[in-house]
XYZ file of N, CA and C in Angstrom:
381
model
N 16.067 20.814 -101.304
C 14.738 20.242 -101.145
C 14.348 20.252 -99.673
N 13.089 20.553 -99.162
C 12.477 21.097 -97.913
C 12.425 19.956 -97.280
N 12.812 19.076 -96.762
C 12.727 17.856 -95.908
C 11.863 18.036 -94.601
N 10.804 17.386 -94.107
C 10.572 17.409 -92.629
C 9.615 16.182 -91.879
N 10.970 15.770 -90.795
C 10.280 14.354 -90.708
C 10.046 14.437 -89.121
N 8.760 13.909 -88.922
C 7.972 13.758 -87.970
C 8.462 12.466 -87.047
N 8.579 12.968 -85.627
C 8.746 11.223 -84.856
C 8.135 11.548 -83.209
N 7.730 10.772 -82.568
C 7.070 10.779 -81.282
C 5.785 10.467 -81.025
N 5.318 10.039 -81.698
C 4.371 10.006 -82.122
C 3.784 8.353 -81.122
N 2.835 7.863 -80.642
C 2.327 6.430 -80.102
C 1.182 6.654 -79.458
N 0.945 5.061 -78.799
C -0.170 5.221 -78.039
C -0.167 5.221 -76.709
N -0.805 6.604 -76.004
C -1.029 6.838 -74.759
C -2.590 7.301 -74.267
N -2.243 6.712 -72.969
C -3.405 6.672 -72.368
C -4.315 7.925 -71.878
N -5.504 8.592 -71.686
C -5.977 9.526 -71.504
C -5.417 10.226 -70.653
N -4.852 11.258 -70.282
C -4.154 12.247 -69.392
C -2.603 11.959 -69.429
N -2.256 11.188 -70.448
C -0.699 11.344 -70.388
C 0.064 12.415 -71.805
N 1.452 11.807 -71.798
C 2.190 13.150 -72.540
C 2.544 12.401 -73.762
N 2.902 13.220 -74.426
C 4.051 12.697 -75.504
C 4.534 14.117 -76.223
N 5.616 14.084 -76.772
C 6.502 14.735 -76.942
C 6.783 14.800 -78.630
N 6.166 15.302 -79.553
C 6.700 15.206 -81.181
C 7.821 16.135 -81.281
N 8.854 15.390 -82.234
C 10.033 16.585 -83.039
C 9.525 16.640 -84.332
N 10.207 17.377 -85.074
C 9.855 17.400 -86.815
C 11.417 17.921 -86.687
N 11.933 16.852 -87.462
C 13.688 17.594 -87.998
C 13.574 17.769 -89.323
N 14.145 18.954 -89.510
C 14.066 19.995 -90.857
C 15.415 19.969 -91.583
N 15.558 20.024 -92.836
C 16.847 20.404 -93.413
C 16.254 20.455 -94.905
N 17.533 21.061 -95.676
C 16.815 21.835 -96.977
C 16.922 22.849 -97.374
N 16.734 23.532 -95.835
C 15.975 25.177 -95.869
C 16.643 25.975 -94.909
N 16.809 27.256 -94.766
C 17.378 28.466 -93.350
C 15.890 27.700 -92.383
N 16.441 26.861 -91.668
C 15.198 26.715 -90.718
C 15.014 28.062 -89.878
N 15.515 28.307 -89.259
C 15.533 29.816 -88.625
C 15.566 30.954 -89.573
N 14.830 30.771 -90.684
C 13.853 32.230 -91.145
C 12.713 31.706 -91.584
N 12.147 30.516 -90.920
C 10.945 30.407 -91.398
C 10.102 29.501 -90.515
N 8.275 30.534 -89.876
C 7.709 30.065 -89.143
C 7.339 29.000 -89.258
N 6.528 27.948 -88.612
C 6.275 26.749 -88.652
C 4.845 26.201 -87.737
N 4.461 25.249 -88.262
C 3.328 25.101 -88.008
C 2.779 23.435 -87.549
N 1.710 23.324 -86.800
C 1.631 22.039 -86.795
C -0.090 21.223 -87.013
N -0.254 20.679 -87.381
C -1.543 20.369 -87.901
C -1.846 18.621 -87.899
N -3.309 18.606 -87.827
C -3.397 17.289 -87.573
C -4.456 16.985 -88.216
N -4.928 15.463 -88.352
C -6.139 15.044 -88.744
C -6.343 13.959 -88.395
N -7.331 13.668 -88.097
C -8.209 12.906 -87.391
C -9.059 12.212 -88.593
N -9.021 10.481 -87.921
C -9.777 9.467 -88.928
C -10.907 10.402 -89.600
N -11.363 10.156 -91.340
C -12.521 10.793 -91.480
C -12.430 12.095 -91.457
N -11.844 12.992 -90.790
C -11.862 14.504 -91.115
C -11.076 15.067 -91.967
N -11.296 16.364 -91.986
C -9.979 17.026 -92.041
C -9.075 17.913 -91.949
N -8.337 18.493 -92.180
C -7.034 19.237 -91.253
C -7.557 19.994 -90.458
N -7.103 20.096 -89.389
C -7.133 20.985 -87.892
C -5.854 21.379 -87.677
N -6.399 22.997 -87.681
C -4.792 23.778 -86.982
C -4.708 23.751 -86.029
N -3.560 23.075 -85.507
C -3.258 23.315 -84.096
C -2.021 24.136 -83.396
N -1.038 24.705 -84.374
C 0.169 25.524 -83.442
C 0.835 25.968 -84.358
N 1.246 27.460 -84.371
C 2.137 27.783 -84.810
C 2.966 28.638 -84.137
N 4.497 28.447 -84.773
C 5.539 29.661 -83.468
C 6.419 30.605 -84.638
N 6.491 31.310 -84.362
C 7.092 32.232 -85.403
C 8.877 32.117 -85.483
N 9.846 32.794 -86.365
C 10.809 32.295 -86.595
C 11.934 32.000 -85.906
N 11.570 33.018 -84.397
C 12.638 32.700 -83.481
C 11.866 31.957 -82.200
N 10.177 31.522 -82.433
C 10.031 30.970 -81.039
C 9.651 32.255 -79.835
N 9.337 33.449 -80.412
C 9.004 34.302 -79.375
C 7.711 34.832 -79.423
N 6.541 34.137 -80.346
C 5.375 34.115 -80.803
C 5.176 32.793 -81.190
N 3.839 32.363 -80.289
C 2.876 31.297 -80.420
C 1.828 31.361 -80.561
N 1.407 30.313 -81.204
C -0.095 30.058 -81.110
C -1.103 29.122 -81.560
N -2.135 29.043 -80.454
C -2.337 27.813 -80.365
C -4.199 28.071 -80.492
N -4.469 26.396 -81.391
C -6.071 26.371 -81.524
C -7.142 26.357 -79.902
N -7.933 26.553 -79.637
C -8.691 26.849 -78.493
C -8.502 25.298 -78.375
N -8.925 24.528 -79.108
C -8.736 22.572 -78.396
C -7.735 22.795 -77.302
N -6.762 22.951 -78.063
C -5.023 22.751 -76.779
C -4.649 23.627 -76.691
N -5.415 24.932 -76.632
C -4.706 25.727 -75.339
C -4.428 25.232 -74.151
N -3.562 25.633 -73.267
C -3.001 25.315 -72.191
C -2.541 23.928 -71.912
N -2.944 23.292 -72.930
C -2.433 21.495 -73.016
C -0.994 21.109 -73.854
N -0.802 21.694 -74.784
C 0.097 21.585 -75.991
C 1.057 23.225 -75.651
N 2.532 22.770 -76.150
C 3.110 23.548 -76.078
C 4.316 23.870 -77.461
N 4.474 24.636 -78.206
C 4.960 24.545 -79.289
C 6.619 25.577 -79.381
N 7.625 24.552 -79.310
C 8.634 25.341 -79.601
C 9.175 25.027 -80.483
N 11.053 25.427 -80.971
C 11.709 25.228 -81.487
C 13.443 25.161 -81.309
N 13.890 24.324 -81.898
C 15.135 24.939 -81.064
C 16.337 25.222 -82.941
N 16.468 26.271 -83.526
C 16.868 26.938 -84.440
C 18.425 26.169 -84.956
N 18.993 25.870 -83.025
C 20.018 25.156 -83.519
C 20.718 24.087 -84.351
N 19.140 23.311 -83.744
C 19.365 21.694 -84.157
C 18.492 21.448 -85.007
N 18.239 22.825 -85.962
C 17.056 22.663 -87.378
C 15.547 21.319 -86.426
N 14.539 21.589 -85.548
C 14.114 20.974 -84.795
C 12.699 21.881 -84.585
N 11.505 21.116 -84.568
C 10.607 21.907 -83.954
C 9.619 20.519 -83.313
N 9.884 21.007 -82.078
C 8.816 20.305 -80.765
C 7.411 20.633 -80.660
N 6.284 20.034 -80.192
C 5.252 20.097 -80.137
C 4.903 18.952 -78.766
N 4.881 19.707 -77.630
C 4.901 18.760 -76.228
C 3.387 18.888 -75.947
N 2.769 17.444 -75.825
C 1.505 17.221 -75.991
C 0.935 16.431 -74.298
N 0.464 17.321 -73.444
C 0.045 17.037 -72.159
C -1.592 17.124 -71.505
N -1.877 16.430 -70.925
C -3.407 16.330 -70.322
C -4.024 15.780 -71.757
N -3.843 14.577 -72.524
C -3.986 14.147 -73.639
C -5.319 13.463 -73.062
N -6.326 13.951 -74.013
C -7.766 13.466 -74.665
C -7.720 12.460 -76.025
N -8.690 11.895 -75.891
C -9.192 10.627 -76.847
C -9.272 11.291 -77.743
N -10.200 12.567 -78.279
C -10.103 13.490 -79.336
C -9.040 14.244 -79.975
N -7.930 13.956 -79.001
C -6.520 14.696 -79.741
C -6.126 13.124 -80.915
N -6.818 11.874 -80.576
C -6.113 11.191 -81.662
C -5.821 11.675 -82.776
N -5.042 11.345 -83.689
C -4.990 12.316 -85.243
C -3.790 11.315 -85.581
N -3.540 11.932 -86.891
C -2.104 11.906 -86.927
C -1.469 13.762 -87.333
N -0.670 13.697 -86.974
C 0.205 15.016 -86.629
C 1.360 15.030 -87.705
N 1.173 16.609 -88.260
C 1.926 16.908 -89.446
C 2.915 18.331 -88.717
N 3.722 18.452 -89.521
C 4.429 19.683 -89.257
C 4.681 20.315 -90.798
N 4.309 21.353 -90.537
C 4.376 22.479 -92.158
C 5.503 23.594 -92.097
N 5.896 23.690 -93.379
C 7.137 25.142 -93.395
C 6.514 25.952 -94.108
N 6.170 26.808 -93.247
C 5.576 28.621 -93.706
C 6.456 28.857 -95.796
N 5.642 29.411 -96.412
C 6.228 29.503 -97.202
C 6.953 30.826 -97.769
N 6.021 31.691 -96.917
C 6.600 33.015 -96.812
C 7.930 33.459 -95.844
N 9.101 33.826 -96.070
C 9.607 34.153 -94.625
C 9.332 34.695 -94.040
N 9.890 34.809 -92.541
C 9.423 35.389 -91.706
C 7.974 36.030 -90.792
N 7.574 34.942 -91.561
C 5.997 34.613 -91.319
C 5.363 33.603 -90.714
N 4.351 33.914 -89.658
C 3.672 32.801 -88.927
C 1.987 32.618 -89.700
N 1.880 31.257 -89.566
C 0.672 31.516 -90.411
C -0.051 30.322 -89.645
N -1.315 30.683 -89.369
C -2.038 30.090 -88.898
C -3.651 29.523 -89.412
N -2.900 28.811 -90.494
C -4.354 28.117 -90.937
C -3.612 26.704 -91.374
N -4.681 25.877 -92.059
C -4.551 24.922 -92.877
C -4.235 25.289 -94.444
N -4.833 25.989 -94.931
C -3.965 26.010 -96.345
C -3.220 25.904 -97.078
N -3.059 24.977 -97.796
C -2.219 24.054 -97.967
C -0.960 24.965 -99.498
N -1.993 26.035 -100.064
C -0.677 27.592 -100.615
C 0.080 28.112 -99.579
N -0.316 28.486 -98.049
C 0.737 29.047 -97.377
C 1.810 28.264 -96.745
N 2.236 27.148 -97.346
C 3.084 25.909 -97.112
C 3.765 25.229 -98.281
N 4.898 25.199 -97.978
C 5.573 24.788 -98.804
C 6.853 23.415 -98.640
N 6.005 23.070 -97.552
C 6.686 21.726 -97.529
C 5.962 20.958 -95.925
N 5.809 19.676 -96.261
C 4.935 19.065 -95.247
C 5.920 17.690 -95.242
N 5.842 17.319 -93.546
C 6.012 16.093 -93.086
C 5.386 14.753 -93.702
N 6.022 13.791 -93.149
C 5.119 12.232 -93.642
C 3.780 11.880 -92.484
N 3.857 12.998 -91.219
C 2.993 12.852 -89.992
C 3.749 11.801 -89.060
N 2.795 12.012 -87.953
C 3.215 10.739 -86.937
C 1.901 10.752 -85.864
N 1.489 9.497 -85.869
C 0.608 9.240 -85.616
C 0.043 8.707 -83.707
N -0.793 10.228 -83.429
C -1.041 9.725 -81.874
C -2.667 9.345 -81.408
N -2.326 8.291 -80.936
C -3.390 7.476 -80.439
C -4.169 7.508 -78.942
N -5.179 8.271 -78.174
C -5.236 8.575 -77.011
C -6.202 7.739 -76.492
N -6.044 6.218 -75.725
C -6.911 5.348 -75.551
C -6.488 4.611 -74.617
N -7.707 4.132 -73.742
C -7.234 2.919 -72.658
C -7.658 2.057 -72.922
């Protein structure tokens, strides 16, 4: 069963960092891309990052380009999402998705090209 649990998640103040993991087990975490997505009170889902199965392909929504940085580390079944120069509009809460295809990066919300989703963790960007 695809497990993936979200943590890092709090409240920080406009221009600071925070740091999300999503720890995975279940699954070959390292044959399968991953993704990260969020939503915001009232809306709904926004893609924001995906890295492909070894981490040598990214990519990221125009919001957090150059702000957000999305890796993984294969070893420790683990995928990071380092969140910097944080805006009031990045509030959300933050999900992490497992590609359902292998070896595939997928970059939308659609909730068929996923086959297993986090409980979220929730970031708050306010003074």
């Amino acid at each position: 069963e695809v497990q993936l649990v979200e943590s890092g998640g709090g409240l920080v103040q406009p221009g600071g960092s925070l740091r999300l993991s999503c720890a995975a087990s279940g699954f070959i975490f390292s044959t399968y891309g991953m993704t990260w997505v969020r939503q915001a009170p009232g809306k709904g889902l926004e893609w924001v990052s995906s890295i492909s199965v070894r981490g040598g392909t990214t990519r990221y929504a125009d919001a957090v380009q150059g702000r957000f940085t999305i890796s993984r580390d294969n070893e420790k079944n683990t995928l990071y999402l380092q969140l910097d120069s944080l805006k009031p509009e990045d509030t959300a809460m933050y999900y992490c998705a497992k590609v359902k295809a292998p070896y595939k990066m997928v970059t939308t919300t659609q909730r068929d090209d996923y086959d297993g989703w986090g409980q979220g963790t929730q970031v708050t960007v306010s003074s």
